[in-house]
GROMACS .gro file of C-alpha atoms in nm:
model
  123
    1UNK     CA    1   0.225  -0.107  -0.984
    2UNK     CA    2   0.509  -0.282  -0.802
    3UNK     CA    3   0.490  -0.662  -0.771
    4UNK     CA    4   0.659  -0.748  -0.441
    5UNK     CA    5   0.613  -1.121  -0.506
    6UNK     CA    6   0.614  -1.354  -0.206
    7UNK     CA    7   0.687  -1.180   0.125
    8UNK     CA    8   0.764  -1.320   0.469
    9UNK     CA    9   0.483  -1.335   0.727
   10UNK     CA   10   0.525  -1.067   0.993
   11UNK     CA   11   0.763  -0.856   0.784
   12UNK     CA   12   0.746  -0.482   0.718
   13UNK     CA   13   0.694  -0.370   0.358
   14UNK     CA   14   0.822  -0.033   0.234
   15UNK     CA   15   0.667   0.088  -0.091
   16UNK     CA   16   0.771   0.411  -0.270
   17UNK     CA   17   0.567   0.599  -0.529
   18UNK     CA   18   0.618   0.924  -0.718
   19UNK     CA   19   0.389   1.223  -0.762
   20UNK     CA   20   0.411   1.467  -1.051
   21UNK     CA   21   0.256   1.793  -1.173
   22UNK     CA   22  -0.002   1.734  -1.446
   23UNK     CA   23   0.114   2.019  -1.669
   24UNK     CA   24   0.492   1.978  -1.650
   25UNK     CA   25   0.565   1.630  -1.518
   26UNK     CA   26   0.790   1.785  -1.253
   27UNK     CA   27   0.795   1.630  -0.905
   28UNK     CA   28   0.502   1.762  -0.703
   29UNK     CA   29   0.408   1.739  -0.336
   30UNK     CA   30   0.118   1.524  -0.217
   31UNK     CA   31  -0.138   1.678   0.017
   32UNK     CA   32  -0.419   1.516   0.214
   33UNK     CA   33  -0.221   1.189   0.244
   34UNK     CA   34  -0.289   1.000   0.568
   35UNK     CA   35  -0.259   0.642   0.693
   36UNK     CA   36  -0.629   0.585   0.616
   37UNK     CA   37  -0.558   0.659   0.246
   38UNK     CA   38  -0.369   0.330   0.225
   39UNK     CA   39  -0.621   0.059   0.141
   40UNK     CA   40  -0.526  -0.307   0.131
   41UNK     CA   41  -0.748  -0.566  -0.038
   42UNK     CA   42  -0.720  -0.939   0.026
   43UNK     CA   43  -0.780  -1.218  -0.224
   44UNK     CA   44  -0.708  -1.590  -0.219
   45UNK     CA   45  -0.518  -1.800  -0.475
   46UNK     CA   46  -0.497  -1.519  -0.728
   47UNK     CA   47  -0.864  -1.422  -0.709
   48UNK     CA   48  -0.945  -1.053  -0.676
   49UNK     CA   49  -1.162  -0.943  -0.388
   50UNK     CA   50  -1.321  -0.636  -0.235
   51UNK     CA   51  -1.230  -0.757   0.116
   52UNK     CA   52  -1.059  -0.448   0.255
   53UNK     CA   53  -0.854  -0.429   0.575
   54UNK     CA   54  -1.084  -0.276   0.837
   55UNK     CA   55  -0.812  -0.083   1.022
   56UNK     CA   56  -0.533   0.157   0.928
   57UNK     CA   57  -0.326   0.032   1.225
   58UNK     CA   58   0.010  -0.089   1.097
   59UNK     CA   59  -0.018   0.128   0.783
   60UNK     CA   60   0.197   0.442   0.763
   61UNK     CA   61   0.186   0.719   0.501
   62UNK     CA   62   0.482   0.953   0.444
   63UNK     CA   63   0.538   1.234   0.194
   64UNK     CA   64   0.857   1.400   0.073
   65UNK     CA   65   1.082   1.103   0.151
   66UNK     CA   66   1.435   1.213   0.249
   67UNK     CA   67   1.338   1.578   0.174
   68UNK     CA   68   1.274   1.485  -0.191
   69UNK     CA   69   0.955   1.646  -0.320
   70UNK     CA   70   0.750   1.399  -0.522
   71UNK     CA   71   0.896   1.088  -0.358
   72UNK     CA   72   0.638   0.939  -0.123
   73UNK     CA   73   0.636   0.628   0.090
   74UNK     CA   74   0.401   0.385   0.252
   75UNK     CA   75   0.484   0.120   0.508
   76UNK     CA   76   0.282  -0.192   0.590
   77UNK     CA   77   0.354  -0.382   0.911
   78UNK     CA   78   0.237  -0.740   0.853
   79UNK     CA   79   0.286  -0.817   1.224
   80UNK     CA   80  -0.003  -0.584   1.315
   81UNK     CA   81  -0.308  -0.805   1.374
   82UNK     CA   82  -0.560  -0.531   1.461
   83UNK     CA   83  -0.785  -0.672   1.189
   84UNK     CA   84  -0.770  -1.030   1.316
   85UNK     CA   85  -0.685  -1.291   1.054
   86UNK     CA   86  -0.648  -1.042   0.768
   87UNK     CA   87  -0.283  -1.127   0.702
   88UNK     CA   88  -0.277  -1.495   0.605
   89UNK     CA   89  -0.028  -1.727   0.436
   90UNK     CA   90  -0.118  -1.794   0.075
   91UNK     CA   91  -0.339  -1.488   0.043
   92UNK     CA   92  -0.282  -1.229  -0.227
   93UNK     CA   93  -0.305  -0.855  -0.157
   94UNK     CA   94  -0.338  -0.537  -0.361
   95UNK     CA   95  -0.240  -0.202  -0.209
   96UNK     CA   96  -0.428   0.110  -0.324
   97UNK     CA   97  -0.359   0.475  -0.242
   98UNK     CA   98  -0.696   0.646  -0.239
   99UNK     CA   99  -0.807   1.006  -0.264
  100UNK     CA  100  -0.483   1.201  -0.228
  101UNK     CA  101  -0.426   1.541  -0.387
  102UNK     CA  102  -0.142   1.617  -0.630
  103UNK     CA  103  -0.129   1.942  -0.829
  104UNK     CA  104  -0.493   2.020  -0.733
  105UNK     CA  105  -0.607   1.682  -0.872
  106UNK     CA  106  -0.762   1.403  -0.664
  107UNK     CA  107  -0.594   1.070  -0.738
  108UNK     CA  108  -0.660   0.702  -0.660
  109UNK     CA  109  -0.432   0.426  -0.787
  110UNK     CA  110  -0.290   0.078  -0.714
  111UNK     CA  111   0.073   0.084  -0.597
  112UNK     CA  112   0.167  -0.276  -0.516
  113UNK     CA  113   0.065  -0.638  -0.495
  114UNK     CA  114   0.210  -0.923  -0.289
  115UNK     CA  115   0.148  -1.271  -0.152
  116UNK     CA  116   0.225  -1.365   0.208
  117UNK     CA  117   0.432  -1.683   0.228
  118UNK     CA  118   0.333  -1.977   0.015
  119UNK     CA  119  -0.019  -2.108  -0.040
  120UNK     CA  120  -0.107  -2.362   0.232
  121UNK     CA  121   0.194  -2.262   0.446
  122UNK     CA  122   0.157  -2.279   0.822
  123UNK     CA  123   0.232  -1.950   0.998
   0.00000   0.00000   0.00000
């Protein structure tokens, strides 16, 4: 999992991840990967939470980055406020890719964590 640390409010986050064949470890294409497979969970002051973003708006899934099989990408637009108040200064977030298929296997895994701004900052 990538720790992005403290990020700027309203910024766009780009997060890569690899996918590999189970038997050989060779790069393998992802199938069934859509924006809705990107799940973002919000916590406060380091506490974990099951509060999930209610909308996939502002989340973008991409496979085969730059024509490279096995290199995948997700983008999070922190300026998208479709789920009102979800992005908040001082809140911690965990990004999960859920239920994608690689080499005929269904996978679910955390890819990144980050904090928006500083705790108690005014946006």
